[in-house]
């Protein structure tokens, strides 16, 4: 393990992260909201800490190994979550406790969107902007941004990219050099953000709300500048813009990259994961609209409108709201919540287990049924026309089993803290899937939970963001052996 290199990278990235305190500082001065000292302090503390960590080892020049990549990835998210919490604690409003500030900070960076705060409408503008900015930075993965910068500083980044990139196949690159890959992803990400902000502004949002909501929409985050979320605007046009960009942002960015490079869209409909993703959304939207209409929860037109927005928001793990889906009739709350376990596509900003894994599990299950009928047949699992190796299928099943075990363990711990079953189950699911809103006591916020539950759920956010194995591998003794 190259600890000096790890410290050098960590120090550099902390100094880079300190710069992100400056935009909300400017917002604070512009709106005269009185929170400027919180961001000045956050900037100073983060910059100095990064410099202190970096300066003794700044001359070290060694390549990162795979194990180093895992450790720096996890350390980076943990450290950023801690330092990102500083403005929440130091500002008079909201003036959060340590556990609440870390929860809110990591919820933003991991694009979970679970909040401990209420009265969001009256919070200082700089704090509102900072929350949205955290999600935007976390959405594509600050690590991927770092991989584009670090090679300029003489540090190779492929190990970081492998540790951070979601999906069952981690070695694929969009361009031959990882730096170019990271830059390409960020150009696409930035372009989508700008387009989304313009769409919101044209649809009727103020520039402040448009920029803030574009950050959390493209990041599949769900933080809003209003307690009522997107429902605050009560605008079908704004909901249409939001729905479009939620759907786009939960698609594999590799497909967006190919569309940008080749100027074609036909490849989207040749991708099995994309087609399965659309089938999931269309099926649940149709069923939800029918149930809402038959139960006379809304008028037929309103049922379709609510169903489209809420299903896309929950299934993509964004977490925006125009209605309280937890109060919907029959099985709909449970159905929508379960959809979040599939989440977005691999290589997207969405959470959950990823659509590709669910598709491969279903195909593997179908193969096992066929084997019962034809025990001697050789039946490959295919994605499109490409056969999938047993090694990848084993990895998918391994991920699924560990995901369930972690879910059950954390559920038991939350039940042990005194939470009811619905609250505990949905809180773990909402944080592990990086969804945000849950059911029961966590329908709207997590502020009333006890500190132990908040720490467990904070850990769940990290597990979900790092796709379980990246974090759990650090707890194995063999990882630390020379």
XYZ file of C-alpha atoms in Angstrom:
482
model
C 0.000 0.000 0.000
C 1.486 3.355 -1.041
C 0.336 5.518 1.867
C 2.431 8.536 0.915
C 0.881 8.650 -2.549
C -2.574 8.238 -1.016
C -1.934 11.151 1.368
C -0.610 13.275 -1.496
C -3.727 12.653 -3.581
C -6.035 13.179 -0.612
C -4.386 16.488 0.222
C -4.612 17.669 -3.388
C -8.249 16.715 -3.703
C -9.138 18.429 -0.430
C -7.516 21.621 -1.664
C -9.482 21.315 -4.905
C -12.677 20.658 -2.949
C -12.131 23.807 -0.879
C -12.694 25.826 -4.083
C -16.293 24.563 -4.172
C -16.990 26.705 -1.075
C -16.428 29.875 -3.122
C -19.592 29.856 -5.335
C -21.959 29.657 -2.317
C -19.789 32.328 -0.635
C -20.450 34.587 -3.634
C -24.156 33.752 -3.410
C -24.111 34.699 0.274
C -22.608 38.105 -0.500
C -24.963 38.613 -3.430
C -28.097 37.889 -1.386
C -26.737 39.349 1.880
C -27.982 36.272 3.741
C -25.395 36.496 6.541
C -23.829 33.041 6.145
C -20.577 34.149 4.478
C -18.417 33.359 7.532
C -19.512 29.696 7.460
C -18.191 29.332 3.929
C -15.049 31.384 4.583
C -14.314 29.105 7.549
C -15.132 25.989 5.531
C -12.877 27.108 2.695
C -9.995 27.956 5.048
C -10.236 24.763 7.136
C -10.502 22.508 4.076
C -7.679 24.255 2.190
C -5.290 24.285 5.162
C -6.011 20.658 6.055
C -5.394 19.614 2.464
C -2.157 21.602 2.368
C -0.953 20.116 5.671
C -1.629 16.588 4.389
C -0.051 17.266 0.984
C 3.067 19.291 1.822
C 5.180 16.559 3.534
C 4.659 14.125 0.649
C 4.306 16.402 -2.377
C 7.539 15.101 -3.961
C 6.417 11.462 -3.887
C 6.062 9.964 -7.385
C 4.655 6.428 -7.456
C 1.930 4.741 -9.505
C -1.319 3.805 -7.847
C -2.170 0.140 -7.594
C -5.658 -1.301 -7.546
C -5.727 -1.573 -3.746
C -4.596 2.033 -3.446
C -7.438 3.032 -5.738
C -10.046 1.385 -3.533
C -8.668 2.999 -0.382
C -8.384 6.506 -1.826
C -11.893 6.258 -3.294
C -13.458 5.372 0.044
C -11.292 7.833 1.978
C -12.157 10.592 -0.442
C -15.915 10.161 -0.047
C -15.640 9.913 3.747
C -13.317 12.906 4.056
C -15.365 15.037 1.646
C -18.508 14.156 3.551
C -16.880 15.336 6.779
C -15.458 18.577 5.377
C -18.566 19.236 3.330
C -20.502 19.268 6.606
C -18.630 22.315 7.945
C -20.910 25.046 6.463
C -24.019 23.239 7.754
C -22.607 23.285 11.278
C -21.090 26.789 11.306
C -23.960 28.690 9.687
C -26.514 30.024 12.146
C -29.289 28.695 9.939
C -29.601 25.680 9.784
C -26.848 25.227 12.449
C -26.941 21.444 12.333
C -25.373 19.074 14.849
C -22.337 17.038 13.760
C -24.306 13.893 12.901
C -26.991 15.863 11.045
C -24.425 17.917 9.117
C -22.486 14.820 8.024
C -25.763 13.105 7.089
C -26.835 16.083 4.951
C -23.398 16.467 3.379
C -23.026 12.819 2.424
C -26.639 12.679 1.280
C -25.762 15.445 -1.159
C -22.434 14.028 -2.340
C -23.837 10.525 -2.782
C -26.891 12.034 -4.569
C -29.189 10.292 -2.101
C -31.369 13.326 -1.438
C -32.417 12.291 2.074
C -32.558 15.374 4.288
C -32.693 16.090 8.001
C -33.793 19.679 7.433
C -37.235 21.241 7.411
C -38.256 24.794 6.576
C -36.136 24.660 3.423
C -38.027 27.576 1.854
C -36.686 29.994 4.481
C -33.071 28.791 4.515
C -30.358 31.240 3.352
C -29.867 31.190 -0.413
C -26.199 30.252 -0.067
C -27.062 27.133 1.960
C -29.717 26.171 -0.590
C -27.235 26.597 -3.430
C -24.564 24.655 -1.532
C -26.882 21.658 -1.053
C -27.680 21.589 -4.761
C -24.014 21.998 -5.672
C -23.007 19.042 -3.476
C -25.344 16.820 -5.449
C -24.081 18.101 -8.770
C -20.475 17.417 -7.787
C -21.335 13.971 -6.476
C -23.549 13.052 -9.402
C -20.912 12.149 -11.909
C -18.454 11.281 -9.174
C -15.883 13.762 -7.990
C -13.395 10.965 -8.460
C -14.009 10.982 -12.221
C -13.353 14.715 -12.239
C -10.210 14.066 -10.263
C -9.039 11.539 -12.814
C -9.133 14.253 -15.448
C -7.054 16.598 -13.283
C -4.603 14.289 -11.525
C -2.712 13.106 -14.636
C -1.726 16.735 -15.174
C -0.163 16.553 -11.720
C 1.739 13.400 -12.561
C -0.663 10.888 -11.031
C -2.236 8.063 -13.065
C -5.959 7.692 -12.546
C -7.097 4.384 -14.035
C -7.302 2.682 -10.626
C -9.566 5.422 -9.293
C -11.806 5.147 -12.343
C -12.195 1.390 -11.918
C -13.033 1.755 -8.239
C -15.621 4.470 -8.865
C -17.357 3.418 -12.092
C -20.668 1.605 -11.492
C -21.833 -1.489 -13.320
C -20.772 -5.121 -13.700
C -18.055 -4.382 -16.255
C -15.563 -1.914 -14.831
C -12.688 -2.067 -17.297
C -14.438 -0.518 -20.301
C -13.294 2.934 -21.402
C -14.968 5.280 -23.852
C -11.669 6.643 -25.158
C -8.167 5.117 -25.105
C -6.907 7.435 -22.370
C -8.668 7.679 -19.028
C -8.127 11.436 -18.915
C -10.013 11.840 -22.178
C -12.754 9.539 -20.862
C -13.243 11.634 -17.748
C -13.241 14.868 -19.743
C -15.767 13.485 -22.229
C -18.083 12.407 -19.412
C -17.880 15.820 -17.783
C -18.526 17.672 -21.043
C -21.683 15.623 -21.531
C -22.653 16.100 -17.877
C -22.111 19.849 -18.052
C -24.012 20.132 -21.336
C -27.006 18.289 -19.876
C -26.915 20.558 -16.821
C -26.918 23.732 -18.916
C -29.714 22.419 -21.142
C -31.756 21.412 -18.090
C -31.292 24.821 -16.424
C -32.376 26.597 -19.615
C -35.401 24.307 -19.860
C -36.453 25.082 -16.292
C -35.954 28.820 -16.818
C -37.999 28.856 -20.021
C -40.694 26.795 -18.256
C -41.063 29.470 -15.572
C -38.511 28.949 -12.799
C -36.406 31.824 -11.506
C -32.732 31.623 -12.571
C -31.750 30.628 -9.005
C -34.283 27.771 -8.864
C -33.533 26.726 -12.441
C -29.796 26.353 -11.801
C -30.325 24.687 -8.420
C -32.825 22.158 -9.721
C -30.767 21.431 -12.834
C -27.900 20.445 -10.505
C -30.007 17.916 -8.628
C -31.953 16.696 -11.682
C -28.969 15.747 -13.828
C -27.260 14.312 -10.746
C -30.370 12.194 -10.009
C -30.195 13.695 -6.536
C -33.587 15.086 -5.567
C -32.618 18.002 -3.334
C -34.880 21.004 -3.910
C -34.902 24.645 -2.861
C -38.467 24.209 -1.591
C -40.106 21.944 0.987
C -42.757 20.939 -1.562
C -40.057 19.965 -4.087
C -41.149 20.219 -7.740
C -44.767 20.288 -6.508
C -44.105 23.834 -5.290
C -44.299 25.112 -8.878
C -47.492 23.214 -9.814
C -46.498 23.442 -13.473
C -47.009 20.647 -16.031
C -44.310 22.229 -18.214
C -41.711 22.227 -15.412
C -42.648 18.627 -14.587
C -42.191 17.675 -18.253
C -38.714 19.229 -18.331
C -37.817 17.491 -15.082
C -39.141 14.113 -16.251
C -37.232 14.320 -19.540
C -33.900 15.055 -17.878
C -34.435 12.451 -15.141
C -34.972 9.813 -17.830
C -31.930 11.024 -19.810
C -29.635 11.210 -16.767
C -30.466 7.658 -15.657
C -29.258 6.282 -19.011
C -25.701 4.972 -19.414
C -23.501 7.963 -20.222
C -21.562 5.714 -22.577
C -24.600 5.791 -24.872
C -24.706 9.595 -24.632
C -21.002 9.703 -25.465
C -21.533 7.552 -28.558
C -24.485 9.710 -29.647
C -22.360 12.840 -29.221
C -19.379 11.366 -31.071
C -21.266 9.606 -33.915
C -24.240 12.016 -34.211
C -26.755 9.151 -34.090
C -29.460 7.875 -31.726
C -30.135 4.457 -33.242
C -27.720 2.718 -30.874
C -29.935 3.524 -27.878
C -32.588 1.125 -29.128
C -29.996 -1.548 -29.824
C -28.893 -1.538 -26.187
C -30.651 -4.271 -24.134
C -30.310 -2.402 -20.848
C -31.853 0.776 -22.284
C -34.799 -1.145 -23.734
C -35.394 -2.985 -20.444
C -35.154 0.328 -18.586
C -37.907 1.816 -20.767
C -40.056 -1.303 -20.324
C -39.798 -0.982 -16.522
C -40.779 2.691 -16.585
C -43.645 2.233 -19.067
C -45.087 -0.790 -17.225
C -45.117 0.845 -13.793
C -46.417 4.167 -15.148
C -49.288 2.384 -16.923
C -50.232 0.324 -13.868
C -50.004 3.339 -11.539
C -52.153 5.517 -13.805
C -54.812 2.797 -14.031
C -54.915 2.230 -10.267
C -55.038 5.964 -9.478
C -57.884 6.403 -11.960
C -59.909 3.371 -10.807
C -59.579 4.337 -7.139
C -60.588 7.912 -8.038
C -57.510 9.268 -6.284
C -57.201 11.827 -9.099
C -59.023 12.609 -12.330
C -57.886 10.480 -15.305
C -55.705 13.266 -16.730
C -54.233 14.080 -13.323
C -53.629 10.375 -12.664
C -51.482 10.106 -15.804
C -49.593 13.295 -14.936
C -48.868 12.212 -11.345
C -48.027 8.650 -12.356
C -45.513 9.685 -15.022
C -43.646 12.095 -12.762
C -43.615 10.054 -9.547
C -42.725 6.752 -11.202
C -39.834 8.287 -13.146
C -38.654 10.177 -10.056
C -38.694 7.151 -7.739
C -37.634 4.489 -10.256
C -34.605 6.519 -11.334
C -33.818 7.170 -7.613
C -34.107 10.947 -8.046
C -36.633 11.518 -5.283
C -38.410 14.686 -6.472
C -42.085 14.910 -5.565
C -45.279 16.441 -6.880
C -47.459 14.182 -4.725
C -47.123 12.114 -1.557
C -46.788 8.702 -3.213
C -46.572 7.074 0.238
C -50.299 7.803 0.642
C -51.305 6.333 -2.714
C -53.779 3.422 -2.585
C -53.331 -0.334 -2.769
C -49.814 -1.589 -3.559
C -48.490 1.513 -5.351
C -46.196 2.877 -2.596
C -44.528 -0.527 -2.259
C -44.347 -1.004 -6.047
C -42.685 2.364 -6.634
C -40.260 1.817 -3.794
C -39.253 -1.613 -5.096
C -38.661 -0.084 -8.551
C -35.907 2.015 -6.981
C -33.976 -1.193 -6.219
C -33.408 -1.570 -9.970
C -32.593 2.156 -10.219
C -30.833 3.665 -13.211
C -28.646 2.138 -15.902
C -25.012 1.247 -15.280
C -22.740 4.181 -16.058
C -25.447 6.719 -15.192
C -25.915 9.044 -12.240
C -28.787 6.867 -10.957
C -28.654 4.702 -7.849
C -30.022 1.244 -7.060
C -28.577 -2.093 -8.124
C -28.612 -0.933 -11.781
C -30.975 -2.150 -14.479
C -28.285 -4.264 -16.174
C -27.861 -6.432 -13.076
C -31.605 -6.997 -12.733
C -31.770 -7.937 -16.422
C -28.880 -10.405 -16.094
C -30.430 -11.972 -12.980
C -33.716 -12.489 -14.854
C -31.906 -13.976 -17.856
C -29.924 -16.286 -15.595
C -33.150 -17.380 -13.888
C -34.710 -18.068 -17.280
C -31.677 -20.153 -18.242
C -32.007 -22.253 -15.076
C -35.657 -22.994 -15.923
C -34.582 -24.109 -19.422
C -31.895 -26.339 -17.890
C -34.539 -28.175 -15.889
C -36.156 -29.138 -19.187
C -32.896 -29.673 -21.127
C -30.274 -30.597 -18.485
C -27.545 -31.387 -21.038
C -28.028 -28.347 -23.233
C -25.456 -25.542 -23.437
C -27.541 -22.391 -22.997
C -25.579 -19.119 -22.973
C -26.890 -15.934 -21.362
C -26.844 -13.169 -23.941
C -27.197 -9.401 -23.932
C -28.396 -8.683 -27.426
C -26.228 -10.971 -29.545
C -23.285 -10.994 -27.149
C -22.883 -13.961 -24.771
C -22.122 -13.047 -21.170
C -19.313 -14.906 -19.436
C -20.030 -16.935 -16.318
C -17.493 -14.756 -14.494
C -19.693 -11.687 -14.962
C -22.829 -13.619 -13.980
C -21.092 -14.823 -10.824
C -20.114 -11.234 -10.021
C -23.709 -10.085 -10.509
C -25.089 -12.804 -8.250
C -22.362 -12.103 -5.697
C -23.287 -8.423 -5.695
C -26.988 -9.228 -5.358
C -26.466 -11.584 -2.415
C -24.174 -9.181 -0.553
C -26.609 -6.336 -1.265
C -29.437 -8.294 0.356
C -27.321 -9.388 3.324
C -26.197 -5.802 3.986
C -29.788 -4.612 3.638
C -31.062 -7.176 6.170
C -28.267 -6.471 8.674
C -28.862 -2.719 8.614
C -32.620 -3.274 8.811
C -32.144 -5.352 11.980
C -29.909 -2.644 13.492
C -32.512 0.057 12.781
C -35.263 -2.083 14.294
C -33.002 -2.421 17.325
C -32.920 1.363 17.706
C -36.698 1.409 18.130
C -37.935 2.277 14.627
C -41.079 0.613 13.304
C -40.781 -1.936 10.493
C -42.061 0.278 7.665
C -39.778 3.174 8.608
C -36.725 0.950 9.117
C -37.247 -1.030 5.890
C -37.840 1.997 3.722
C -35.079 4.094 5.331
C -32.465 1.433 4.584
C -33.815 0.947 1.062
C -33.957 4.687 0.375
C -30.367 5.292 1.491
C -28.789 2.101 0.125
C -30.415 2.791 -3.256
C -29.507 6.506 -3.019
C -33.192 7.340 -3.422
C -33.944 9.753 -0.566
C -37.624 9.755 0.438
C -38.962 6.701 2.246
C -42.139 5.567 3.938
C -43.408 5.882 7.502
C -41.486 8.398 9.616
C -39.096 9.202 6.747
C -41.697 10.209 4.146
C -40.530 13.824 4.167
C -37.336 14.038 6.254
C -34.988 12.069 8.508
C -34.560 14.716 11.202
C -36.593 12.861 13.847
C -34.497 9.683 13.751
C -32.082 8.888 16.566
C -28.338 9.432 16.079
C -27.517 5.712 15.795
C -30.024 5.298 12.978
C -28.583 8.328 11.178
C -25.037 6.939 11.328
C -26.226 3.546 10.032
C -28.066 5.246 7.162
C -25.037 7.432 6.408
C -23.011 4.231 6.054
C -25.770 2.857 3.798
C -25.458 5.909 1.519
C -21.731 5.261 1.144
C -22.331 1.578 0.446
C -24.872 2.427 -2.239
C -22.729 5.103 -3.876
C -19.645 2.874 -3.919
C -21.641 -0.180 -5.009
C -21.027 -2.170 -1.818
C -17.850 -4.069 -2.743
C -15.615 -0.990 -3.063
C -16.302 -0.205 0.590
C -16.644 -3.722 2.019
C -13.322 -4.857 0.527
C -11.609 -2.577 3.064
C -13.018 -4.710 5.882
C -11.334 -7.906 4.672
C -8.010 -8.853 6.346
C -6.470 -9.951 3.023
C -6.822 -6.409 1.657
C -4.294 -5.131 4.203
C -1.755 -7.939 3.832
C 1.465 -7.103 2.039
